Amino acid sequence: MTPLEVGILVLVLFCGLFLWQQSGFKCPLYIHVIGGCATAIGFLIASNIEPHTPINDWWLLGKWWAVLIMPAFVYGSFAVYGVSIYSQDD
């Protein structure tokens, strides 16, 4: 990964975190715990992918997208299905 790609990725992540914080969207602690477990599973998946597979040819992160997509599933599912249960007024 080139430094430019890393810089673009970090900029996108920080912008996303800032926008999420500004929107007032809150998650309960158990969602963060499940997200942490999903990140660990993503690391496990990414570390067991063989080096010669086509996913390693992706331009930005290659096989390490698995580390990002696993917690994204957790938070995305909570945003769609669980936000009506967990009120922002609490």
Tab-separated table of C-alpha atoms in Angstrom:
chain	number	residue	atom	x	y	z
A	1	MET	CA	0.000	0.000	0.000
A	2	THR	CA	1.348	3.384	-0.927
A	3	PRO	CA	1.350	6.298	1.501
A	4	LEU	CA	-1.233	8.074	-0.671
A	5	GLU	CA	-3.644	5.133	-0.365
A	6	VAL	CA	-3.143	5.029	3.417
A	7	GLY	CA	-3.745	8.775	3.627
A	8	ILE	CA	-6.967	8.508	1.609
A	9	LEU	CA	-8.185	5.653	3.796
A	10	VAL	CA	-7.419	7.501	7.038
A	11	LEU	CA	-9.121	10.659	5.757
A	12	VAL	CA	-12.267	8.740	4.804
A	13	LEU	CA	-12.356	6.960	8.170
A	14	PHE	CA	-11.937	10.168	10.172
A	15	CYS	CA	-14.619	11.943	8.125
A	16	GLY	CA	-16.983	9.026	8.699
A	17	LEU	CA	-16.345	9.000	12.447
A	18	PHE	CA	-16.833	12.754	12.667
A	19	LEU	CA	-20.120	12.640	10.751
A	20	TRP	CA	-21.340	9.742	12.885
A	21	GLN	CA	-20.527	11.633	16.089
A	22	GLN	CA	-22.236	14.802	14.819
A	23	SER	CA	-25.413	12.941	13.866
A	24	GLY	CA	-26.115	11.965	17.489
A	25	PHE	CA	-26.403	8.265	16.635
A	26	LYS	CA	-25.655	6.270	19.777
A	27	CYS	CA	-24.857	2.597	20.184
A	28	PRO	CA	-25.158	0.566	23.373
A	29	LEU	CA	-22.025	-0.997	24.809
A	30	TYR	CA	-22.949	-4.516	23.716
A	31	ILE	CA	-22.901	-3.424	20.060
A	32	HIS	CA	-19.311	-2.211	20.499
A	33	VAL	CA	-18.391	-5.548	22.121
A	34	ILE	CA	-19.965	-7.477	19.236
A	35	GLY	CA	-18.180	-5.132	16.798
A	36	GLY	CA	-14.862	-5.859	18.511
A	37	CYS	CA	-15.484	-9.593	18.245
A	38	ALA	CA	-16.366	-9.145	14.568
A	39	THR	CA	-13.091	-7.276	14.041
A	40	ALA	CA	-11.203	-10.158	15.650
A	41	ILE	CA	-12.992	-12.606	13.334
A	42	GLY	CA	-12.060	-10.349	10.387
A	43	PHE	CA	-8.392	-10.490	11.416
A	44	LEU	CA	-8.651	-14.270	11.670
A	45	ILE	CA	-10.182	-14.522	8.204
A	46	ALA	CA	-7.674	-12.117	6.626
A	47	SER	CA	-4.660	-13.806	8.189
A	48	ASN	CA	-5.727	-17.196	6.814
A	49	ILE	CA	-6.153	-16.079	3.175
A	50	GLU	CA	-3.414	-17.443	0.944
A	51	PRO	CA	-1.053	-14.846	-0.599
A	52	HIS	CA	-1.691	-15.918	-4.205
A	53	THR	CA	-5.488	-15.473	-4.192
A	54	PRO	CA	-7.055	-12.785	-6.430
A	55	ILE	CA	-8.308	-10.730	-3.475
A	56	ASN	CA	-4.722	-9.675	-2.769
A	57	ASP	CA	-4.670	-7.822	-6.115
A	58	TRP	CA	-7.274	-5.268	-4.970
A	59	TRP	CA	-5.820	-1.783	-5.156
A	60	LEU	CA	-6.453	-0.401	-1.663
A	61	LEU	CA	-6.459	-2.999	1.104
A	62	GLY	CA	-6.708	-6.370	-0.573
A	63	LYS	CA	-7.590	-9.106	1.864
A	64	TRP	CA	-7.741	-6.667	4.793
A	65	TRP	CA	-11.183	-5.468	3.674
A	66	ALA	CA	-12.473	-8.472	5.659
A	67	VAL	CA	-11.306	-6.735	8.828
A	68	LEU	CA	-13.390	-3.655	7.987
A	69	ILE	CA	-16.475	-5.363	6.571
A	70	MET	CA	-17.150	-7.627	9.555
A	71	PRO	CA	-17.796	-4.803	12.085
A	72	ALA	CA	-19.560	-2.856	9.325
A	73	PHE	CA	-22.100	-5.686	9.176
A	74	VAL	CA	-22.633	-5.395	12.941
A	75	TYR	CA	-23.058	-1.623	13.025
A	76	GLY	CA	-25.071	-1.565	9.808
A	77	SER	CA	-27.440	-4.213	11.097
A	78	PHE	CA	-27.913	-2.285	14.324
A	79	ALA	CA	-28.536	0.928	12.391
A	80	VAL	CA	-31.241	-0.751	10.311
A	81	TYR	CA	-32.902	-3.082	12.797
A	82	GLY	CA	-31.951	-2.035	16.312
A	83	VAL	CA	-32.090	1.725	16.367
A	84	SER	CA	-35.850	1.719	16.887
A	85	ILE	CA	-35.378	-0.378	20.036
A	86	TYR	CA	-32.585	1.770	21.474
A	87	SER	CA	-33.933	5.301	21.815
A	88	GLN	CA	-31.617	8.293	21.506
A	89	ASP	CA	-33.435	9.896	24.430
A	90	ASP	CA	-31.953	7.437	26.960
